[in-house]
Coordinates of N, CA and C in Angstrom, one line a residue:
S1 N 92.7 118.3 115.3 CA 93.5 119.2 114.5 C 92.7 120.4 114.1
L2 N 93.4 121.4 113.6 CA 92.7 122.6 113.1 C 91.6 122.3 112.1
K3 N 91.9 121.5 111.2 CA 90.9 121.2 110.1 C 89.6 120.5 110.8
V4 N 89.8 119.6 111.7 CA 88.7 119.0 112.4 C 87.8 120.0 113.1
I5 N 88.5 120.9 113.8 CA 87.7 122.0 114.6 C 86.9 122.8 113.6
L6 N 87.5 123.3 112.5 CA 86.8 124.1 111.6 C 85.7 123.4 110.9
E7 N 85.9 122.2 110.5 CA 84.8 121.4 109.9 C 83.7 121.2 110.8
A8 N 84.0 120.9 112.1 CA 83.0 120.7 113.1 C 82.1 121.9 113.3
V9 N 82.6 123.1 113.3 CA 81.8 124.3 113.4 C 81.0 124.5 112.2
I10 N 81.5 124.4 111.0 CA 80.8 124.6 109.7 C 79.7 123.6 109.5
T11 N 79.9 122.4 109.9 CA 78.9 121.3 109.7 C 77.8 121.3 110.7
Q12 N 78.1 121.9 111.9 CA 77.1 121.8 113.0 C 76.5 123.1 113.5
V13 N 77.1 124.2 113.2 CA 76.7 125.5 113.6 C 76.2 126.3 112.4
P14 N 75.0 126.8 112.4 CA 74.5 127.5 111.2 C 75.0 128.9 111.1
F15 N 75.2 129.3 109.8 CA 75.4 130.7 109.5 C 74.0 131.3 109.1
H16 N 73.7 132.4 109.6 CA 72.4 133.1 109.3 C 72.4 134.6 109.7
N17 N 71.4 135.3 109.2 CA 71.3 136.7 109.5 C 70.0 137.0 110.3
L18 N 69.5 135.9 110.9 CA 68.2 136.1 111.7 C 68.4 137.2 112.8
F19 N 69.5 137.1 113.5 CA 69.7 138.0 114.6 C 69.8 139.5 114.1
L20 N 70.4 139.6 112.9 CA 70.5 141.0 112.3 C 69.1 141.5 112.0
L21 N 68.1 140.7 111.7 CA 66.8 141.1 111.4 C 65.9 141.3 112.7
T22 N 66.3 140.5 113.8 CA 65.4 140.5 115.0 C 66.0 141.3 116.1
R23 N 67.3 141.6 116.1 CA 67.9 142.3 117.2 C 68.4 143.7 116.6
K24 N 67.4 144.5 116.3 CA 67.7 145.7 115.6 C 68.3 146.8 116.4
T25 N 68.4 146.7 117.7 CA 68.7 147.8 118.6 C 70.2 147.9 118.9
H26 N 70.9 146.7 118.8 CA 72.3 146.8 119.3 C 73.1 145.6 118.7
S27 N 74.4 145.8 118.7 CA 75.3 144.8 118.3 C 75.3 143.7 119.4
P28 N 75.7 142.5 119.1 CA 75.7 141.4 120.1 C 76.8 141.7 121.2
T29 N 76.5 141.5 122.4 CA 77.4 141.6 123.5 C 78.3 140.3 123.5
P30 N 79.5 140.4 124.2 CA 80.2 139.1 124.3 C 79.4 138.0 125.0
E31 N 78.6 138.4 125.9 CA 77.8 137.3 126.6 C 76.8 136.7 125.6
E32 N 76.2 137.5 124.7 CA 75.3 137.0 123.7 C 76.0 136.1 122.7
I33 N 77.2 136.5 122.3 CA 78.0 135.7 121.4 C 78.3 134.4 122.0
R34 N 78.7 134.3 123.2 CA 79.0 133.1 123.9 C 77.8 132.2 124.0
E35 N 76.7 132.8 124.4 CA 75.4 132.0 124.5 C 75.0 131.5 123.2
D36 N 75.0 132.3 122.1 CA 74.5 131.9 120.8 C 75.4 130.7 120.3
M37 N 76.7 130.8 120.5 CA 77.5 129.7 120.0 C 77.4 128.4 120.9
L38 N 77.4 128.6 122.2 CA 77.3 127.4 123.0 C 75.9 126.7 122.9
N39 N 74.9 127.5 122.5 CA 73.6 126.9 122.2 C 73.4 126.3 120.8
F40 N 74.5 126.4 120.0 CA 74.5 126.0 118.6 C 73.5 126.9 117.8
S41 N 73.3 128.1 118.2 CA 72.4 129.0 117.5 C 73.1 129.6 116.3
G42 N 74.4 129.8 116.4 CA 75.2 130.3 115.3 C 74.9 131.8 115.1
G43 N 75.1 132.3 113.8 CA 74.9 133.7 113.5 C 75.7 134.1 112.4
P44 N 76.0 135.4 112.2 CA 76.8 135.9 111.2 C 78.3 135.9 111.5
C45 N 79.1 136.5 110.7 CA 80.5 136.5 110.9 C 81.0 137.1 112.2
G46 N 80.3 138.2 112.6 CA 80.7 138.9 113.8 C 80.4 138.2 115.1
T47 N 79.6 137.1 115.0 CA 79.4 136.2 116.1 C 80.3 134.9 116.0
V48 N 80.2 134.3 114.9 CA 80.9 133.0 114.7 C 82.4 133.1 114.8
N49 N 83.0 134.0 114.0 CA 84.4 134.0 113.9 C 85.2 134.6 115.1
P50 N 84.7 135.6 115.8 CA 85.4 136.0 117.0 C 85.4 134.9 118.1
W51 N 84.2 134.2 118.2 CA 84.2 133.1 119.1 C 85.2 132.0 118.7
L52 N 85.2 131.6 117.4 CA 86.2 130.6 117.0 C 87.6 131.1 117.2
G53 N 87.9 132.4 117.0 CA 89.2 132.9 117.2 C 89.6 132.7 118.7
V54 N 88.7 133.0 119.6 CA 89.0 132.9 121.0 C 89.3 131.4 121.4
I55 N 88.5 130.5 120.9 CA 88.7 129.1 121.1 C 90.1 128.7 120.6
L56 N 90.4 129.0 119.4 CA 91.7 128.6 118.8 C 92.9 129.2 119.6
R57 N 92.7 130.5 120.0 CA 93.8 131.1 120.8 C 94.0 130.4 122.1
H58 N 92.9 130.0 122.8 CA 93.0 129.3 124.1 C 93.6 127.9 123.9
M59 N 93.6 127.4 122.6 CA 94.2 126.1 122.4 C 95.6 126.2 122.0
G60 N 96.1 127.5 121.9 CA 97.5 127.7 121.6 C 97.8 128.1 120.2
F61 N 96.8 128.3 119.3 CA 97.1 128.7 118.0 C 97.4 130.2 117.9
N62 N 98.3 130.6 117.0 CA 98.6 132.0 116.7 C 97.6 132.5 115.7
V63 N 96.5 133.1 116.2 CA 95.4 133.5 115.3 C 95.0 135.0 115.6
H64 N 94.6 135.7 114.6 CA 94.2 137.1 114.7 C 93.0 137.3 113.8
L65 N 92.2 138.4 114.2 CA 91.1 138.8 113.3 C 91.7 139.6 112.1
V66 N 91.0 139.5 111.0 CA 91.3 140.3 109.8 C 90.0 140.7 109.2
S67 N 90.0 141.8 108.5 CA 88.8 142.3 107.8 C 88.8 141.9 106.4
A68 N 87.6 141.9 105.8 CA 87.5 141.6 104.4 C 86.4 142.5 103.8
S69 N 86.6 142.8 102.5 CA 85.6 143.7 101.8 C 84.8 142.8 100.9
M70 N 83.4 143.0 101.0 CA 82.5 142.3 100.1 C 81.7 143.4 99.4
M71 N 80.4 143.5 99.9 CA 79.6 144.6 99.3 C 79.9 146.0 99.9
E72 N 80.6 146.0 101.0 CA 81.0 147.2 101.7 C 82.5 147.0 102.1
P73 N 83.2 148.1 102.2 CA 84.6 148.0 102.7 C 84.7 147.5 104.1
D74 N 85.5 146.6 104.3 CA 85.7 146.0 105.7 C 84.5 145.6 106.4
C75 N 83.5 145.0 105.6 CA 82.2 144.6 106.2 C 82.2 143.2 106.8
H76 N 83.3 142.5 106.5 CA 83.3 141.1 106.9 C 84.5 140.8 107.8
L77 N 84.4 139.9 108.7 CA 85.4 139.6 109.8 C 85.8 138.1 109.6
G78 N 87.1 137.9 109.4 CA 87.6 136.5 109.3 C 88.8 136.4 110.2
L79 N 89.5 135.3 110.0 CA 90.6 134.9 110.9 C 91.9 134.6 110.0
I80 N 93.0 135.0 110.5 CA 94.3 134.6 109.9 C 95.1 133.9 110.9
L81 N 95.7 132.8 110.5 CA 96.3 131.9 111.4 C 97.7 131.6 110.9
N82 N 98.7 131.7 111.8 CA 100.1 131.4 111.4 C 100.4 130.0 112.0
L83 N 100.6 129.0 111.1 CA 100.9 127.6 111.6 C 102.1 127.1 110.9
D84 N 103.1 126.9 111.7 CA 104.4 126.3 111.2 C 105.0 127.3 110.1
Q85 N 104.9 128.6 110.4 CA 105.5 129.6 109.5 C 104.7 129.8 108.2
R86 N 103.5 129.2 108.1 CA 102.6 129.4 106.9 C 101.3 130.1 107.4
L87 N 100.8 131.0 106.5 CA 99.6 131.7 106.9 C 98.4 131.0 106.2
F88 N 97.3 131.0 107.0 CA 96.1 130.4 106.5 C 94.9 131.3 106.8
Y89 N 93.9 131.3 106.0 CA 92.7 132.1 106.2 C 91.6 131.1 106.7
V90 N 91.0 131.5 107.8 CA 89.9 130.6 108.4 C 88.6 131.4 108.5
D91 N 87.5 130.8 108.0 CA 86.3 131.5 108.0 C 85.1 130.6 108.2
A92 N 84.5 130.6 109.3 CA 83.3 129.7 109.6 C 82.0 130.6 109.6
G93 N 82.2 131.9 109.2 CA 81.0 132.8 109.4 C 80.6 133.4 108.1
D94 N 80.7 132.7 106.9 CA 80.3 133.2 105.6 C 79.3 132.3 104.9
G95 N 79.0 131.2 105.5 CA 78.0 130.4 104.9 C 78.5 129.6 103.7
K96 N 79.9 129.6 103.5 CA 80.5 128.9 102.4 C 81.2 127.6 102.9
P97 N 81.4 126.7 102.0 CA 82.0 125.4 102.4 C 83.5 125.5 102.5
Y98 N 83.9 126.4 103.4 CA 85.4 126.5 103.8 C 85.7 125.5 104.8
F99 N 85.7 124.2 104.4 CA 85.9 123.1 105.4 C 87.3 123.0 106.0
E100 N 88.2 123.7 105.3 CA 89.6 123.6 105.8 C 90.3 125.0 105.7
P101 N 91.3 125.2 106.5 CA 92.0 126.5 106.4 C 92.6 126.7 105.0
L102 N 92.4 127.9 104.5 CA 92.8 128.2 103.1 C 94.3 128.7 103.1
P103 N 95.2 128.1 102.5 CA 96.6 128.5 102.5 C 96.7 129.8 101.7
I104 N 97.2 130.9 102.4 CA 97.2 132.2 101.8 C 98.2 132.3 100.6
D105 N 99.3 131.7 100.7 CA 100.3 131.8 99.6 C 100.2 130.7 98.5
S106 N 99.0 130.1 98.4 CA 98.8 129.1 97.4 C 97.6 129.5 96.5
N107 N 97.7 129.2 95.2 CA 96.5 129.4 94.4 C 95.8 128.1 94.3
K108 N 94.6 128.0 94.8 CA 93.8 126.7 94.8 C 92.4 126.9 94.4
S109 N 91.8 125.9 93.8 CA 90.4 125.9 93.4 C 89.7 124.8 94.1
Y110 N 88.4 125.0 94.4 CA 87.6 124.0 95.1 C 86.2 123.9 94.4
E111 N 85.7 122.7 94.4 CA 84.4 122.6 93.8 C 83.5 121.6 94.6
F112 N 82.3 122.1 94.9 CA 81.4 121.2 95.7 C 80.0 121.3 94.9
P113 N 79.1 120.4 95.1 CA 77.8 120.4 94.4 C 77.1 121.8 94.5
S114 N 77.3 122.5 95.7 CA 76.6 123.7 95.9 C 77.4 125.0 95.5
F115 N 78.7 124.8 95.3 CA 79.5 126.0 95.3 C 80.9 125.7 94.8
R116 N 81.5 126.6 94.0 CA 82.9 126.5 93.6 C 83.6 127.9 93.9
Y117 N 84.8 127.8 94.2 CA 85.6 129.0 94.4 C 87.1 128.8 94.2
R118 N 87.8 129.8 94.1 CA 89.3 129.7 94.1 C 89.9 130.9 94.8
H119 N 91.1 130.8 95.2 CA 91.7 131.9 95.9 C 93.2 132.1 95.5
F120 N 93.7 133.3 95.7 CA 95.1 133.6 95.5 C 95.4 134.9 96.3
R121 N 96.7 135.1 96.4 CA 97.2 136.3 97.1 C 97.7 137.3 96.2
S122 N 97.5 138.6 96.4 CA 98.0 139.7 95.7 C 98.4 140.7 96.7
G123 N 99.7 140.8 96.9 CA 100.2 141.8 97.9 C 99.7 141.5 99.3
N124 N 99.1 142.5 99.9 CA 98.6 142.3 101.3 C 97.1 141.9 101.3
D125 N 96.6 141.5 100.1 CA 95.2 141.0 100.0 C 95.1 139.6 99.6
F126 N 94.1 138.9 100.1 CA 93.8 137.5 99.7 C 92.5 137.5 99.1
H127 N 92.5 137.1 97.8 CA 91.3 137.2 97.0 C 90.6 135.8 97.0
I128 N 89.3 135.8 97.2 CA 88.4 134.6 97.1 C 87.4 134.9 96.0
Q129 N 87.4 134.1 95.0 CA 86.6 134.3 93.8 C 85.4 133.3 93.8
Y130 N 84.2 133.9 93.5 CA 83.0 133.1 93.3 C 82.5 133.3 91.9
P131 N 81.6 132.4 91.4 CA 81.1 132.5 90.1 C 80.1 133.7 90.0
D132 N 80.1 134.5 89.0 CA 79.1 135.6 88.8 C 77.9 135.0 88.0
D133 N 77.1 135.9 87.6 CA 75.8 135.4 86.9 C 76.1 134.7 85.6
N134 N 77.3 134.9 85.0 CA 77.7 134.2 83.8 C 78.7 133.1 84.1
N135 N 78.7 132.7 85.3 CA 79.6 131.6 85.8 C 81.1 131.8 85.6
N136 N 81.5 133.1 85.5 CA 82.9 133.4 85.5 C 83.3 133.7 87.0
L137 N 84.5 133.3 87.3 CA 85.0 133.5 88.7 C 85.5 134.9 88.8
V138 N 85.0 135.7 89.8 CA 85.4 137.0 90.0 C 85.6 137.2 91.5
T139 N 86.4 138.2 91.9 CA 86.7 138.4 93.3 C 85.5 139.0 94.0
S140 N 84.9 138.2 94.9 CA 83.8 138.6 95.7 C 84.1 138.9 97.1
C141 N 85.2 138.4 97.6 CA 85.7 138.6 98.9 C 87.2 138.9 98.9
K142 N 87.6 140.1 99.3 CA 89.0 140.5 99.3 C 89.4 140.7 100.8
V143 N 90.2 139.7 101.3 CA 90.6 139.7 102.7 C 91.9 140.6 102.8
H144 N 91.9 141.5 103.7 CA 93.0 142.4 104.0 C 93.8 141.7 105.1
L145 N 95.1 141.4 104.9 CA 95.9 140.5 105.8 C 96.5 141.2 107.0
T146 N 96.1 142.5 107.2 CA 96.6 143.2 108.4 C 95.8 142.7 109.6
P147 N 96.5 142.2 110.7 CA 95.7 141.8 111.9 C 95.0 143.0 112.5
R148 N 93.8 142.7 113.0 CA 93.0 143.8 113.7 C 92.6 143.4 115.0
K149 N 92.4 144.4 115.9 CA 91.7 144.1 117.2 C 90.2 144.2 116.9
F150 N 89.4 143.6 117.9 CA 88.0 143.5 117.7 C 87.4 144.9 117.6
K151 N 88.0 145.9 118.2 CA 87.4 147.3 118.2 C 87.3 147.8 116.8
F152 N 88.2 147.4 115.9 CA 88.2 147.8 114.5 C 86.9 147.5 113.8
F153 N 86.2 146.4 114.3 CA 85.0 146.0 113.6 C 83.7 146.5 114.2
E154 N 83.8 147.2 115.3 CA 82.6 147.5 116.1 C 81.7 148.4 115.2
S155 N 82.2 149.3 114.5 CA 81.3 150.2 113.7 C 80.6 149.4 112.6
S156 N 81.3 148.5 111.9 CA 80.7 147.7 110.9 C 79.7 146.8 111.4
I157 N 80.0 146.1 112.5 CA 79.0 145.2 113.1 C 77.7 146.0 113.5
C158 N 77.9 147.1 114.1 CA 76.8 147.9 114.6 C 75.9 148.3 113.4
K159 N 76.6 148.7 112.2 CA 75.8 149.1 111.0 C 75.0 147.9 110.5
H160 N 75.5 146.7 110.6 CA 74.8 145.5 110.1 C 73.5 145.4 110.9
Y161 N 73.5 145.7 112.2 CA 72.3 145.5 113.1 C 71.4 146.7 113.1
T162 N 71.9 147.9 112.7 CA 71.1 149.1 112.9 C 70.8 149.9 111.6
T163 N 71.6 149.7 110.5 CA 71.4 150.5 109.3 C 70.7 149.7 108.2
E164 N 69.6 150.2 107.7 CA 68.8 149.4 106.8 C 69.5 149.0 105.5
D165 N 70.3 149.9 104.9 CA 70.8 149.7 103.6 C 72.3 149.3 103.7
Y166 N 72.8 148.8 104.8 CA 74.2 148.5 104.9 C 74.4 147.0 104.6
G167 N 75.0 146.6 103.5 CA 75.2 145.2 103.1 C 73.9 144.6 102.7
P168 N 73.9 143.3 102.4 CA 72.8 142.6 101.9 C 71.8 142.1 102.9
F169 N 72.1 142.0 104.2 CA 71.4 141.2 105.1 C 70.1 141.9 105.6
S170 N 69.9 143.2 105.5 CA 68.7 143.8 106.0 C 67.6 143.5 104.9
R171 N 67.9 143.1 103.7 CA 66.9 142.9 102.7 C 66.8 141.5 102.2
N172 N 67.6 140.6 102.8 CA 67.6 139.2 102.4 C 67.6 138.3 103.6
F173 N 67.3 137.0 103.3 CA 67.3 136.0 104.4 C 68.3 134.9 104.0
R174 N 69.2 134.6 105.0 CA 70.1 133.5 104.8 C 70.1 132.6 106.1
L175 N 70.1 131.3 105.8 CA 70.2 130.3 106.9 C 70.8 129.1 106.2
V176 N 72.0 128.7 106.7 CA 72.7 127.5 106.0 C 73.6 126.8 107.0
K177 N 73.7 125.5 106.8 CA 74.8 124.7 107.5 C 75.1 123.6 106.6
Y178 N 76.1 122.8 106.9 CA 76.6 121.8 106.0 C 76.8 120.4 106.8
P179 N 75.7 119.8 107.2 CA 75.8 118.5 107.9 C 76.3 117.5 106.9
E180 N 77.3 116.7 107.4 CA 78.0 115.8 106.5 C 78.6 116.4 105.3
R181 N 79.0 117.7 105.4 CA 79.6 118.5 104.3 C 78.6 118.7 103.1
K182 N 77.3 118.6 103.4 CA 76.3 118.8 102.3 C 75.5 120.0 102.7
I183 N 75.3 120.9 101.8 CA 74.6 122.2 102.1 C 73.1 121.9 102.4
L184 N 72.6 122.7 103.4 CA 71.2 122.6 103.8 C 70.8 124.0 104.3
G185 N 69.9 124.6 103.6 CA 69.5 125.9 104.1 C 68.6 126.7 103.1
F186 N 68.6 128.0 103.3 CA 67.7 128.9 102.6 C 68.4 130.1 102.1
R187 N 68.1 130.5 101.0 CA 68.5 131.8 100.4 C 67.2 132.5 100.0
N188 N 66.7 133.4 100.8 CA 65.4 134.0 100.6 C 64.4 132.9 100.6
D189 N 63.6 132.8 99.5 CA 62.6 131.8 99.4 C 63.0 130.5 98.6
I190 N 64.3 130.3 98.5 CA 64.9 129.1 97.9 C 65.4 128.2 98.9
F191 N 64.9 126.9 98.9 CA 65.4 125.9 99.8 C 66.5 125.1 99.1
I192 N 67.7 125.1 99.7 CA 68.8 124.5 99.0 C 69.3 123.3 99.8
H193 N 69.4 122.2 99.1 CA 69.9 121.0 99.7 C 70.6 120.1 98.7
E194 N 71.3 119.1 99.1 CA 71.9 118.1 98.2 C 71.2 116.8 98.2
K195 N 71.1 116.3 97.0 CA 70.5 115.0 96.8 C 71.2 114.2 95.7
D196 N 71.7 113.0 96.0 CA 72.4 112.2 95.0 C 73.6 112.9 94.4
G197 N 74.3 113.7 95.2 CA 75.5 114.4 94.8 C 75.2 115.6 93.9
Q198 N 74.0 116.1 93.9 CA 73.6 117.2 93.1 C 73.0 118.3 94.1
C199 N 73.2 119.5 93.8 CA 72.6 120.6 94.6 C 71.2 120.9 94.0
V200 N 70.2 120.9 94.9 CA 68.8 121.1 94.5 C 68.4 122.5 95.1
R201 N 67.9 123.3 94.2 CA 67.3 124.6 94.6 C 65.8 124.6 94.4
Q202 N 65.1 124.6 95.4 CA 63.6 124.5 95.3 C 63.0 125.8 95.8
K203 N 62.2 126.4 94.9 CA 61.5 127.7 95.2 C 60.3 127.3 96.0
L204 N 60.2 128.0 97.2 CA 59.1 127.7 98.1 C 57.8 128.5 97.7
S205 N 56.7 128.0 98.0 CA 55.4 128.6 97.6 C 55.1 129.8 98.5
D206 N 55.4 129.7 99.8 CA 55.0 130.7 100.8 C 55.8 130.6 102.0
S207 N 55.6 131.6 102.9 CA 56.4 131.6 104.2 C 56.1 130.5 105.1
S208 N 54.9 129.9 105.0 CA 54.6 128.8 105.9 C 55.4 127.5 105.5
Q209 N 55.6 127.3 104.2 CA 56.4 126.2 103.8 C 57.8 126.4 104.2
L210 N 58.3 127.6 104.2 CA 59.7 127.9 104.6 C 59.8 127.6 106.1
E211 N 58.8 128.1 106.9 CA 58.8 127.9 108.3 C 58.8 126.4 108.7
Q212 N 58.0 125.6 108.0 CA 57.9 124.2 108.2 C 59.3 123.5 108.0
L213 N 59.9 123.8 106.9 CA 61.2 123.2 106.6 C 62.3 123.7 107.6
A214 N 62.2 125.0 107.9 CA 63.2 125.5 108.9 C 63.1 124.8 110.2
M215 N 61.8 124.5 110.6 CA 61.6 123.9 111.9 C 62.0 122.4 111.8
R216 N 61.9 121.8 110.7 CA 62.3 120.4 110.5 C 63.8 120.2 110.6
Y217 N 64.5 121.1 109.9 CA 66.0 120.9 109.8 C 66.8 121.7 110.8
F218 N 66.2 122.8 111.4 CA 67.0 123.6 112.3 C 66.3 123.7 113.7
R219 N 65.5 122.8 114.0 CA 64.8 122.8 115.3 C 65.8 122.9 116.5
D220 N 66.9 122.2 116.3 CA 67.8 122.1 117.5 C 68.7 123.4 117.7
H221 N 68.6 124.3 116.7 CA 69.4 125.6 116.8 C 68.4 126.6 117.4
N222 N 68.3 126.7 118.7 CA 67.4 127.6 119.4 C 67.1 128.9 118.7

């Protein structure tokens, strides 16, 4: 089912911005996207979600690309899916525990040890709210429900790879996956994992400790 496919990607394929930091000269080619995903290397939204969209389309799903605004207008790429005359938002490329398709016309809340969020529709926008520094839920991702062709995203994807101050990823490090639906990864120098149903955030002492942990838990993601 659709939920099984989405959960399989999020639990086994990491979201990260390493390629944005190491491939500074160009946006990923279709061949690179395919290779990164088939190798379970993962990547950011512009790698994971287009690949997932192609897979779902070949399986017969009515799925389209949509843009979302976060720190920059239209800087994020997600998927909208029409299933049995209901619309769902699908996103395996944001590093969040979106283990199931999110029903666009429903107001729902979710809570996990590592993260909580809620969503609702307002006109042609789908709002996803995360906690701010005061733990109040505010809209951090506004999805625009107009279907788009991949060409619409080419400028934004290119900026992520080539422009120093576009979005958060040129100045920060992200690497995360959710094996068995439990968060495992890094946010800059913080190692994040779950233990006994609680989210543990451990500040690392130096880059060598980060490298050791990354090699231990992400060795299989070339």
